Coordinates of C-alpha atoms and ligand atoms in Angstrom, one line a residue:
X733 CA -24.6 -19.7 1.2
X734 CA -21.6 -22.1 1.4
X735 CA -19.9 -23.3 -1.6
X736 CA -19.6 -26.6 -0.2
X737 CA -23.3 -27.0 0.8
X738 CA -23.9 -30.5 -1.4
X739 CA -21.5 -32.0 1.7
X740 CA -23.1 -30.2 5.0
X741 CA -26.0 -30.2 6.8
X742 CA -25.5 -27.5 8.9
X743 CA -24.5 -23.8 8.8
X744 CA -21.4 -23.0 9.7
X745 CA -20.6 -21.8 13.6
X746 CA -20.7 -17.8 12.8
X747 CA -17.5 -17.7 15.6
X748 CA -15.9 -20.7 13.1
X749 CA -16.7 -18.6 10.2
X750 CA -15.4 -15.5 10.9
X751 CA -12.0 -17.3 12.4
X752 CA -12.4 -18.9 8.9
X753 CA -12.9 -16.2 6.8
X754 CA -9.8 -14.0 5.1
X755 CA -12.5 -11.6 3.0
X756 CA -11.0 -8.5 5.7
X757 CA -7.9 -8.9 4.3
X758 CA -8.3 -10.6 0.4
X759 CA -10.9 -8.3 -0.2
X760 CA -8.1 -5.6 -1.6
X761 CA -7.7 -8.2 -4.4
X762 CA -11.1 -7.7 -6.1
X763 CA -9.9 -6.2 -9.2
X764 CA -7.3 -8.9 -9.5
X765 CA -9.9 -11.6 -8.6
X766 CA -11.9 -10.4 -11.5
X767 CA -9.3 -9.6 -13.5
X768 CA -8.4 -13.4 -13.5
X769 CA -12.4 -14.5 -13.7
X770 CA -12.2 -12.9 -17.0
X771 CA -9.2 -14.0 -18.6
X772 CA -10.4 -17.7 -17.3
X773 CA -14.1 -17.1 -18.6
X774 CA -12.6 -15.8 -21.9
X775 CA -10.3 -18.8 -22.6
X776 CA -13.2 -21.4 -21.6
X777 CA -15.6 -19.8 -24.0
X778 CA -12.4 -19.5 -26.7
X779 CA -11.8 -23.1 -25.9
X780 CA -15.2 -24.3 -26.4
X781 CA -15.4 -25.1 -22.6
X782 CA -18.5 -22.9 -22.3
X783 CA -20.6 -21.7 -24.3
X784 CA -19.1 -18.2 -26.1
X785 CA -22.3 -16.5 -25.3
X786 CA -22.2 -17.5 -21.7
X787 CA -18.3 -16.9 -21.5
X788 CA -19.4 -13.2 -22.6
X789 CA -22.5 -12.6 -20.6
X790 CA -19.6 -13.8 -17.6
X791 CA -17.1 -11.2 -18.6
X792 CA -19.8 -8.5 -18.9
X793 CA -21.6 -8.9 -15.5
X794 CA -17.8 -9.4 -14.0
X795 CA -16.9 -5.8 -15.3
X796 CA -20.1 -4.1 -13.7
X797 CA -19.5 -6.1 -10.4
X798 CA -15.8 -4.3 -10.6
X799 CA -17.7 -1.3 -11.3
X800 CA -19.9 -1.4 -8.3
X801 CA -17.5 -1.8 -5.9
X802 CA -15.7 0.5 -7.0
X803 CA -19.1 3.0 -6.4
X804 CA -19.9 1.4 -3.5
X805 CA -22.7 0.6 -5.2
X806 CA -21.9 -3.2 -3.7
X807 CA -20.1 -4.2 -0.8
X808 CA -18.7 -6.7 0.0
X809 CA -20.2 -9.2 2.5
X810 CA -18.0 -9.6 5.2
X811 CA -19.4 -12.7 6.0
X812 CA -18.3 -14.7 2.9
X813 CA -15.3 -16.7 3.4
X814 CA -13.1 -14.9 0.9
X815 CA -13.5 -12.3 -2.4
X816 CA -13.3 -15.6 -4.6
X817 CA -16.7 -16.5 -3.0
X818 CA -18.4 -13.3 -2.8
X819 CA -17.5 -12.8 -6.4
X820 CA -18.7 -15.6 -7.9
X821 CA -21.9 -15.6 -5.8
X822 CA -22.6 -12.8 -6.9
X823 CA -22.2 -13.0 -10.6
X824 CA -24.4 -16.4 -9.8
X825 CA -27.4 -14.1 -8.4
X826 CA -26.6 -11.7 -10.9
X827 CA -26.7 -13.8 -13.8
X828 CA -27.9 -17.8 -12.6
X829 CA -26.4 -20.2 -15.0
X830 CA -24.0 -18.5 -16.6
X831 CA -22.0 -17.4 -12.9
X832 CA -22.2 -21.3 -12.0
X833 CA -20.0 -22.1 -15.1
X834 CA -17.5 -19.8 -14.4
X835 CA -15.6 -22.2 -12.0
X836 CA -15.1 -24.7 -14.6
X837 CA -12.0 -26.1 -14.5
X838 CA -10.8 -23.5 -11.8
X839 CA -10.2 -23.8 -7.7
X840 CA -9.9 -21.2 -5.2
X841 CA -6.3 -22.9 -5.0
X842 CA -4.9 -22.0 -8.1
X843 CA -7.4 -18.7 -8.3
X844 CA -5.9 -17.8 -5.2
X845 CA -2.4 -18.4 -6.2
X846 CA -3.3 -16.0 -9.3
X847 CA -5.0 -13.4 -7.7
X848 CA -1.9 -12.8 -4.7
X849 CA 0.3 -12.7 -8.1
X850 CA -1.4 -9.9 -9.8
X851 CA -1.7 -8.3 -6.9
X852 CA 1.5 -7.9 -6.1
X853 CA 3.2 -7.6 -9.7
X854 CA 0.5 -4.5 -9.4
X855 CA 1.9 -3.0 -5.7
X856 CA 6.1 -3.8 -6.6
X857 CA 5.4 -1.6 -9.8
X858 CA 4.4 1.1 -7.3
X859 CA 7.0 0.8 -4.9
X860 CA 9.6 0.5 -7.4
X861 CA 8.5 3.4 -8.5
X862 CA 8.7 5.1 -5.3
X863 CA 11.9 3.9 -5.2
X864 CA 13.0 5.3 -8.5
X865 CA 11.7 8.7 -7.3
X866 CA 13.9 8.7 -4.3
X867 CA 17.1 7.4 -5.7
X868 CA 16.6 10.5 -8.3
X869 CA 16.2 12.8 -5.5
X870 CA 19.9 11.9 -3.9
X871 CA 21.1 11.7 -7.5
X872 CA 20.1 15.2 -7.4
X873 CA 21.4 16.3 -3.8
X874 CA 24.5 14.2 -4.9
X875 CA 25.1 16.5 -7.5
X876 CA 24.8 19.5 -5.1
X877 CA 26.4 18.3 -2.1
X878 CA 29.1 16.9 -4.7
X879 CA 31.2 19.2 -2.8
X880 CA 30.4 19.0 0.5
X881 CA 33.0 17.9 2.7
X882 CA 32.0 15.9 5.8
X883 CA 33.1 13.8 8.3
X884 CA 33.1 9.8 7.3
X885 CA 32.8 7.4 9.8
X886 CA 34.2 3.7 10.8
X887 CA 32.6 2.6 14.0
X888 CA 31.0 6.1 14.3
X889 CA 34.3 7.7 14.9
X890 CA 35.1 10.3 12.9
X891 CA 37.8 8.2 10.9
X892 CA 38.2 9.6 6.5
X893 CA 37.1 12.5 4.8
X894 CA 34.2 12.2 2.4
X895 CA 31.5 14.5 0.7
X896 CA 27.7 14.5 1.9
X897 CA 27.2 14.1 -1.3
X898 CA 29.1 11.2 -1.6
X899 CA 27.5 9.3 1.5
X900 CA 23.9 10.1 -0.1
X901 CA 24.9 8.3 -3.2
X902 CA 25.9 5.3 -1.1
X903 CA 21.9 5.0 0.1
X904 CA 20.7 5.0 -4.0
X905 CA 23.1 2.3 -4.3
X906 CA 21.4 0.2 -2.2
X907 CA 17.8 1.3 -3.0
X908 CA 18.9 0.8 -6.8
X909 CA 20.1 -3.5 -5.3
X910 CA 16.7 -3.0 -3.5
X911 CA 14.7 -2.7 -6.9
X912 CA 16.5 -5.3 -8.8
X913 CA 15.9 -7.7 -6.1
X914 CA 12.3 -7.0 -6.4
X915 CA 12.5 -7.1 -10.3
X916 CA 14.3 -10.7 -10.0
X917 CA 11.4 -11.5 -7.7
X918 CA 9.0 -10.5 -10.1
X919 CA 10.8 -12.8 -12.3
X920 CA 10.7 -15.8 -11.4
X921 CA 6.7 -14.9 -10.4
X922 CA 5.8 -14.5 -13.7
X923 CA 4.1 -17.5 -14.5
X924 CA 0.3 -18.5 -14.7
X925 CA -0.9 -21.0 -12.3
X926 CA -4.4 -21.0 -13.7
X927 CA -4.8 -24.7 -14.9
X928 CA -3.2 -26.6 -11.6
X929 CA -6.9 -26.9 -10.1
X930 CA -6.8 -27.3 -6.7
X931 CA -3.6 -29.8 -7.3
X932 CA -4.1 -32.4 -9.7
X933 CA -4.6 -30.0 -12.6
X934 CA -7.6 -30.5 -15.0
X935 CA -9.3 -33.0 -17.4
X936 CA -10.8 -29.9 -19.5
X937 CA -8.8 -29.0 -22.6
X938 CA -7.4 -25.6 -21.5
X939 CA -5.8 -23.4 -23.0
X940 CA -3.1 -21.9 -20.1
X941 CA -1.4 -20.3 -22.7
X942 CA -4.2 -18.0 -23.5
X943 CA -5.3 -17.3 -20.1
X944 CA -1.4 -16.5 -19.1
X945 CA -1.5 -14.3 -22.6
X946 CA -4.7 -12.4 -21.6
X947 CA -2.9 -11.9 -17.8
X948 CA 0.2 -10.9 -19.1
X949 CA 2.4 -13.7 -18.0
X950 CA 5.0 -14.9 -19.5
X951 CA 4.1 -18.0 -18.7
X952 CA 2.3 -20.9 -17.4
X953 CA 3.6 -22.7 -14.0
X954 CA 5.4 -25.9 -14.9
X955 CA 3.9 -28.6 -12.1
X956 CA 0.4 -28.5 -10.8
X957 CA 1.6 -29.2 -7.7
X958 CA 4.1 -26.4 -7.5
X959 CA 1.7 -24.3 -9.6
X960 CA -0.6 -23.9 -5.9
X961 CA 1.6 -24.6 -2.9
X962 CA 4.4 -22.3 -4.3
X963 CA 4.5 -18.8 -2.0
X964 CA 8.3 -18.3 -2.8
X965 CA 7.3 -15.9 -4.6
X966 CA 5.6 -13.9 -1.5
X967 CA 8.8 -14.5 0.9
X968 CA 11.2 -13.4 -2.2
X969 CA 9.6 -10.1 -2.1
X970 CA 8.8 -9.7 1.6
X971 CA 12.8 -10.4 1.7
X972 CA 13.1 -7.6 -1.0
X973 CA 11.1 -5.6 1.0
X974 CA 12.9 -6.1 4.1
X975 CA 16.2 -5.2 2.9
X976 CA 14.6 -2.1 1.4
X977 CA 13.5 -1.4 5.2
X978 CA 16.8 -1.9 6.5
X979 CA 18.4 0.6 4.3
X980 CA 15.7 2.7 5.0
X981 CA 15.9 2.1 8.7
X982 CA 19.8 2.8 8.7
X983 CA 19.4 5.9 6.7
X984 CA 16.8 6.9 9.0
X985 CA 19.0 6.3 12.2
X986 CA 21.8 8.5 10.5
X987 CA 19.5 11.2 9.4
X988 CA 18.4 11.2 13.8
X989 CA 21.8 11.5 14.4
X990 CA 22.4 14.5 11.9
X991 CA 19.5 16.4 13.4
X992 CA 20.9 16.1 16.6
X993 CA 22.4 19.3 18.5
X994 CA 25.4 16.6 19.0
X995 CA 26.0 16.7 15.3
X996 CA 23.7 19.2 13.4
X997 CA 24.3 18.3 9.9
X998 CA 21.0 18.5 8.5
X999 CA 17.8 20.5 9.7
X1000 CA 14.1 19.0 8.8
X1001 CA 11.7 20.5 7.4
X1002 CA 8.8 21.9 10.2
X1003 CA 6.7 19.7 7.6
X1004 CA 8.5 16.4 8.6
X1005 CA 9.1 17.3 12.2
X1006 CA 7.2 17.5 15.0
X1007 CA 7.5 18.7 18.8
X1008 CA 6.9 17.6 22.2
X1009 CA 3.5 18.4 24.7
X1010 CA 5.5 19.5 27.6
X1011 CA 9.3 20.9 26.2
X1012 CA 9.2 23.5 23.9
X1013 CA 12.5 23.5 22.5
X1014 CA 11.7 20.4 21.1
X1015 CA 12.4 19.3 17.1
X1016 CA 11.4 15.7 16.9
X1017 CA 12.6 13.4 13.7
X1018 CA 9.8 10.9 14.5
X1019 CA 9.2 9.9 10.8
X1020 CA 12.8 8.6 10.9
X1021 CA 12.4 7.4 14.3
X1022 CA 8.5 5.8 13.2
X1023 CA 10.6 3.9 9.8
X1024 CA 13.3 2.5 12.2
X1025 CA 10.2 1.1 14.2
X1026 CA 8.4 -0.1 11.5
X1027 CA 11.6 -1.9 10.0
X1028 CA 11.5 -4.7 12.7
X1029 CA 7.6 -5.4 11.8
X1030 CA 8.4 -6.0 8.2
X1031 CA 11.1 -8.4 9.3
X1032 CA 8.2 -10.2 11.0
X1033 CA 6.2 -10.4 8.2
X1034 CA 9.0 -12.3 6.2
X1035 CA 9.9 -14.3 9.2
X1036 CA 6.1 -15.1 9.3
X1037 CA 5.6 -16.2 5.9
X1038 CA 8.9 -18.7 5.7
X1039 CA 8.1 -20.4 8.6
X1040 CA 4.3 -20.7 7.8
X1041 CA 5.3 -22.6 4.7
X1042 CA 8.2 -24.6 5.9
X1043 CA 6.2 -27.7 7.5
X1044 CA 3.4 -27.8 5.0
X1045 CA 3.3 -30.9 3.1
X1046 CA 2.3 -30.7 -0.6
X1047 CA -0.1 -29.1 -1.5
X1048 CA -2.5 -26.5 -0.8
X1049 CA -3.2 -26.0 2.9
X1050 CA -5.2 -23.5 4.9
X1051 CA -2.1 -22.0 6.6
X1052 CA -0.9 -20.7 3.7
X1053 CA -4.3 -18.2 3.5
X1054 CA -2.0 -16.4 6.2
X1055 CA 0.2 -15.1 3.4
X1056 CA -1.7 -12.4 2.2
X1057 CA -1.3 -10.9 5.7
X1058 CA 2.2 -10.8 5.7
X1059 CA 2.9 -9.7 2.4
X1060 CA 0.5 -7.3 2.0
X1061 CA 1.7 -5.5 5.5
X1062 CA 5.2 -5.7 3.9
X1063 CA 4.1 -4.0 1.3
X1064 CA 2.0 -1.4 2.5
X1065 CA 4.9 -0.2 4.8
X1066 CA 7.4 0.1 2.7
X1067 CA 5.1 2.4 0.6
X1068 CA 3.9 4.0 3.5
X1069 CA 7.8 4.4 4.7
X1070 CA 8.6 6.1 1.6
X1071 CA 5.5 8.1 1.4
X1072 CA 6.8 11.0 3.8
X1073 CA 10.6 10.0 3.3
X1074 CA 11.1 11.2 0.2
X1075 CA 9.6 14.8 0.2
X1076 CA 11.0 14.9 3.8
X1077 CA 14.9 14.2 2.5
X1078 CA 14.2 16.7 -0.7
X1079 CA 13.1 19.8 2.0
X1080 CA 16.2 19.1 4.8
X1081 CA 18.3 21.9 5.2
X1082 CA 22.0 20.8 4.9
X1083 CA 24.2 22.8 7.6
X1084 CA 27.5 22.3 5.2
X1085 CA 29.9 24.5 7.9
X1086 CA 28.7 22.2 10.6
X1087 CA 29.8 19.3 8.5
X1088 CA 33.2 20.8 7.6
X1089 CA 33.8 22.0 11.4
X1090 CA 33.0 18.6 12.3
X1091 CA 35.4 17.0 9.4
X1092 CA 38.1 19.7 11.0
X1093 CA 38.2 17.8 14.1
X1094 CA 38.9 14.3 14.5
X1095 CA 42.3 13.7 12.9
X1096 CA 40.3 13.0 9.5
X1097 CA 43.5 13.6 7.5
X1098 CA 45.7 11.6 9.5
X1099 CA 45.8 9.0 7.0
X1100 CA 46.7 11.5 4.4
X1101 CA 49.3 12.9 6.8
X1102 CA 50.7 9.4 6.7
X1103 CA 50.4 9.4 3.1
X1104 CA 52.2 12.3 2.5
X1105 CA 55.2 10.9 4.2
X1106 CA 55.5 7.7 1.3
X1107 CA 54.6 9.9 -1.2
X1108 CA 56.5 12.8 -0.9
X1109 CA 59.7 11.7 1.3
X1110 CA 59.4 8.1 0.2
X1111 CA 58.7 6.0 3.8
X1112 CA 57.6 3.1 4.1
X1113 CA 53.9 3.2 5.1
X1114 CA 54.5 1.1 8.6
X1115 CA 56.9 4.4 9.2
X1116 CA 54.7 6.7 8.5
X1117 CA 52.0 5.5 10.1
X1118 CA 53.7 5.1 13.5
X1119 CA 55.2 8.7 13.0
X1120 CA 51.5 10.5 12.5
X1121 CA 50.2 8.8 15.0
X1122 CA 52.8 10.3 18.0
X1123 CA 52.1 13.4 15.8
X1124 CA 48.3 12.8 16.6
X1125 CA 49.1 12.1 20.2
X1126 CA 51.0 15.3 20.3
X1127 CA 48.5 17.4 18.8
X1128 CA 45.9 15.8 21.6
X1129 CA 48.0 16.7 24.6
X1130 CA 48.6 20.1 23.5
X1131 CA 45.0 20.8 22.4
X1132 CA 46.0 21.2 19.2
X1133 CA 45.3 19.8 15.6
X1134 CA 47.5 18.5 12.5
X1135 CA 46.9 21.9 10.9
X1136 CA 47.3 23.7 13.5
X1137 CA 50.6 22.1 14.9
X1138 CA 53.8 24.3 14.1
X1139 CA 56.5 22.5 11.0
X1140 CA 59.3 22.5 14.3
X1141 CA 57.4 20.2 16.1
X1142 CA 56.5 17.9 12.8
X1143 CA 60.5 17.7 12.4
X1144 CA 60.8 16.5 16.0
X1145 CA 59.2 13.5 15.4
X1146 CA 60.4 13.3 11.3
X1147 CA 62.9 15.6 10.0
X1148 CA 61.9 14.8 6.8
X1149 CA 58.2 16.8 6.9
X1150 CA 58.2 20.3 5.4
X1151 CA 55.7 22.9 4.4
X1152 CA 54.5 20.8 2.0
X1153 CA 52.6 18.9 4.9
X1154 CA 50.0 21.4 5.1
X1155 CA 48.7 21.7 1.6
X1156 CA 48.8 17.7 2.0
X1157 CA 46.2 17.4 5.2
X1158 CA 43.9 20.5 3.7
X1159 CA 40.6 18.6 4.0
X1160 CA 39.6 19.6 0.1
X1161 CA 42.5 18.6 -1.4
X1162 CA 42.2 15.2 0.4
X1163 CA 38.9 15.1 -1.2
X1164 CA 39.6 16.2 -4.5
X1165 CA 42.4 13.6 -4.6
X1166 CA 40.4 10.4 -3.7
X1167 CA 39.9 10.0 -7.3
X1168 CA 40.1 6.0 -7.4
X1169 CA 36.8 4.7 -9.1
X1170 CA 34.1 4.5 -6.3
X1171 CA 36.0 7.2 -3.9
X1172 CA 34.4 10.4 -3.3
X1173 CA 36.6 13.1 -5.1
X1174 CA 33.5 15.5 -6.3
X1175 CA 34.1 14.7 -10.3
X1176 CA 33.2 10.4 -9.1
X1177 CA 30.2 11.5 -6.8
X1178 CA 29.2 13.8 -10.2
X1179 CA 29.5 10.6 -12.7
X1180 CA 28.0 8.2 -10.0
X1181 CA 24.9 10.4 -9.9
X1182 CA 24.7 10.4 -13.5
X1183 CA 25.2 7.3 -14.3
X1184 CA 22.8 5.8 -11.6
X1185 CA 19.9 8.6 -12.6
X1186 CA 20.5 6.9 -16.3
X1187 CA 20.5 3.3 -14.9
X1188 CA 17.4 4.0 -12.8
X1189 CA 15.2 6.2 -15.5
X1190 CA 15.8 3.1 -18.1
X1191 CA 14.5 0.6 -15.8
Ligands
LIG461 N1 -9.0 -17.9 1.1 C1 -8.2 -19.0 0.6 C2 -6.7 -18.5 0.8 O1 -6.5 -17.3 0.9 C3 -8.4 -19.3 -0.8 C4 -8.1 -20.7 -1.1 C5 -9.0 -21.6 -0.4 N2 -8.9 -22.9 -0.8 C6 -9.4 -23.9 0.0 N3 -9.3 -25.1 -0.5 N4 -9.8 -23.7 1.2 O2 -5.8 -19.3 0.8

């Protein structure tokens, strides 16, 4: 039966309805819905709205509707428009009277506005917690690959040395920005917009303050206006989301590069792998692979909910029913991104010697080499950087490298290199001495993983 029956004289087209309907995707929200039903059937009966008997037979039959969905005991019609009509239809056969009351002072607009809030203050605690979990684990491989040394990259040529474990610790960085940009998000969402009505707000002395106190807000929406058209809040955290997908996404290309036989830095776990139906030599990273993928639909998602609100004229309008979609598939993959990530990045096998052959070749130290010429023998840097690189051009033609190139043909170039030129280039030492706050000498990468584990376990 449609809500709207006093108006209509005929049924709705069942094609029409089901074009109309967004139950298949707002049905996830039934708690929420509820959740809200109570907290508004509570304050009405508080305010002397309804009766108080009547408020509480409402809360009472609302909590054993929750519980039989939840059995399966009910299901939900997939016929009804949305889970704001089946639930209060319900509750109505349930419990006559009573359930028509409930709406009192309420619309779908501002019910709806609710219910996508509580939903998604519920799903951000999840995936920030996710997202605690995995900054711990490369806190943790940090602290063991602390040492590691590796190859680090500008334009993917092997340009500086670094540790592995100081490249992990550059990823929780940015999943650390990634959760405070969902907990600024939250933010800003945390206000009530029970009370706006469908726009205009409400002659019925409500209480918002209550309702918002029983919900958990910290407050109620300012403008009854903004209190219903307002879906900022969904694009803030779909744009969260999507810069937690593209650190994700370039994490995930590097970690398919690492596996590669090209570079062979890391090895998956057979868990997190999988192989091919014709070539059995095969090792496939296609979780990596399926993230970057999924990356671009999240994008989507954000792109799809900015530019479904940016025409709509104040306030409510039916295009905005379309944000649940979005969000909600922003949402579910980032958690189902991180869902196989994280145990997959706490199993990989880290081929250290491959790193440190790779970190051998390349001409990593070459800026140290340079270095070691202002330092040391006081040259200007401009000098010193013209003199390593014909040193580097030497060591190219004859196949060789800057530790392996003999002291004589150093002095060719600059008579004022000596031993001492080794001990400068040896890739640990030029570690160990990148002690500048933020660079990766092993003691910083140490701290950073402390500190951010401490940061991230107070949140
Ligand atoms: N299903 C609707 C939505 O998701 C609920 C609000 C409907 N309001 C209305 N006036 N049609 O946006």
């Amino acid at each position: 039966m449609k809500l709207w029956k006093g108006r209509f004289q005929k049924e709705a087209d069942p094609k029409t309805n089901d074009f109309n309907s967004s139950i298949s995707i707002d049905s996830r929200m039934y708690k929420e819905d509820i959740e809200g039903s109570i907290a508004h059937a509570t304050m009405l009966g508080a305010a002397g709205i309804i009766d108080k008997g009547e408020s509480e037979k409402i809360c009472a039959e609302l909590e054993k509707i929750e519980k039989d969905i939840e059995t399966g005991a009910l299901h939900i019609d997939p016929d009804a428009e949305d889970i704001h009509t089946f639930i209060e239809g319900e509750l109505t056969a349930r419990i006559g009277d009573a359930g028509k009351r409930l709406h009192t002072a309420r619309s779908r607009n501002d019910q709806v506005a609710l219910d996508v809030r509580l939903t998604l203050r519920k799903e951000c605690a999840g995936l920030m917690e996710q997202l605690k979990e995995l900054i711990n684990v490369l806190c943790d491989q940090a602290e063991e690959y602390a040492d590691t040394v590796m190859p680090g990259y500008t334009h993917l040529q092997r340009a500086q040395p670094i540790t592995f474990g100081h490249h992990l610790m550059a990823y929780a960085e940015m999943f650390l920005r990634d959760i405070g940009r969902m907990q600024d998000a939250l933010k800003r969402m945390d206000v009530c917009p029970l009370g706006s009505g469908a726009l205009a707000g409400t002659t019925y002395p409500l209480d918002r303050d209550l309702t918002a106190k029983l919900l958990g807000f910290s407050g109620v929406s300012r403008n009854s206006l903004d209190g219903v058209a307002d879906r900022d809040f969904c694009a803030e955290i779909a744009a969260a989301i999507s810069l937690a997908m593209v650190h994700l996404s370039r994490f995930s290309e590097e970690i398919i590069l690492w596996c590669s036989w090209e570079f062979k830095f890391i090895e998956l776990d057979d868990a997190f792998s999988t192989g091919s139906s014709i070539m059995p030599q095969k090792k496939n990273p296609d979780i990596t692979e399926l993230i970057r993928g999924k990356s671009g639909r999240v994008f989507g998602d954000l792109m799809a909910l900015l530019t479904m609100m940016k025409g709509l004229p104040l306030a409510y309008n039916k295009d905005m029913q379309e944000d649940k979609e979005a969000v909600f598939d922003a949402v579910d993959t980032l958690r189902l991104c991180l869902t196989p990530f994280i145990p997959m990045l706490k199993t990989m096998r880290v081929l250290k010697e491959n790193m440190r052959a790779a970190a051998a070749k390349g001409f990593i130290n070459a800026t140290d080499c340079a270095d070691y010429l202002v330092a040391s023998k006081g040259l200007p840097f401009r000098d010193a950087y013209k003199i390593t690189g014909e040193l580097v051009a030497l060591c190219i033609e004859r196949g060789l490298t800057l530790e392996t190139l003999p002291i004589d043909e150093y002095k060719k170039v600059c008579n004022a290199f000596d031993e001492g030129v080794y001990e400068a280039i040896n890739l640990e030492k030029c570690v160990r001495d990148r002690k500048v706050k933020g660079a990766p000498c092993p003691e910083n990468v140490r701290a950073a993983a402390k500190e951010v584990r401490t940061i991230v376990n107070g949140l």
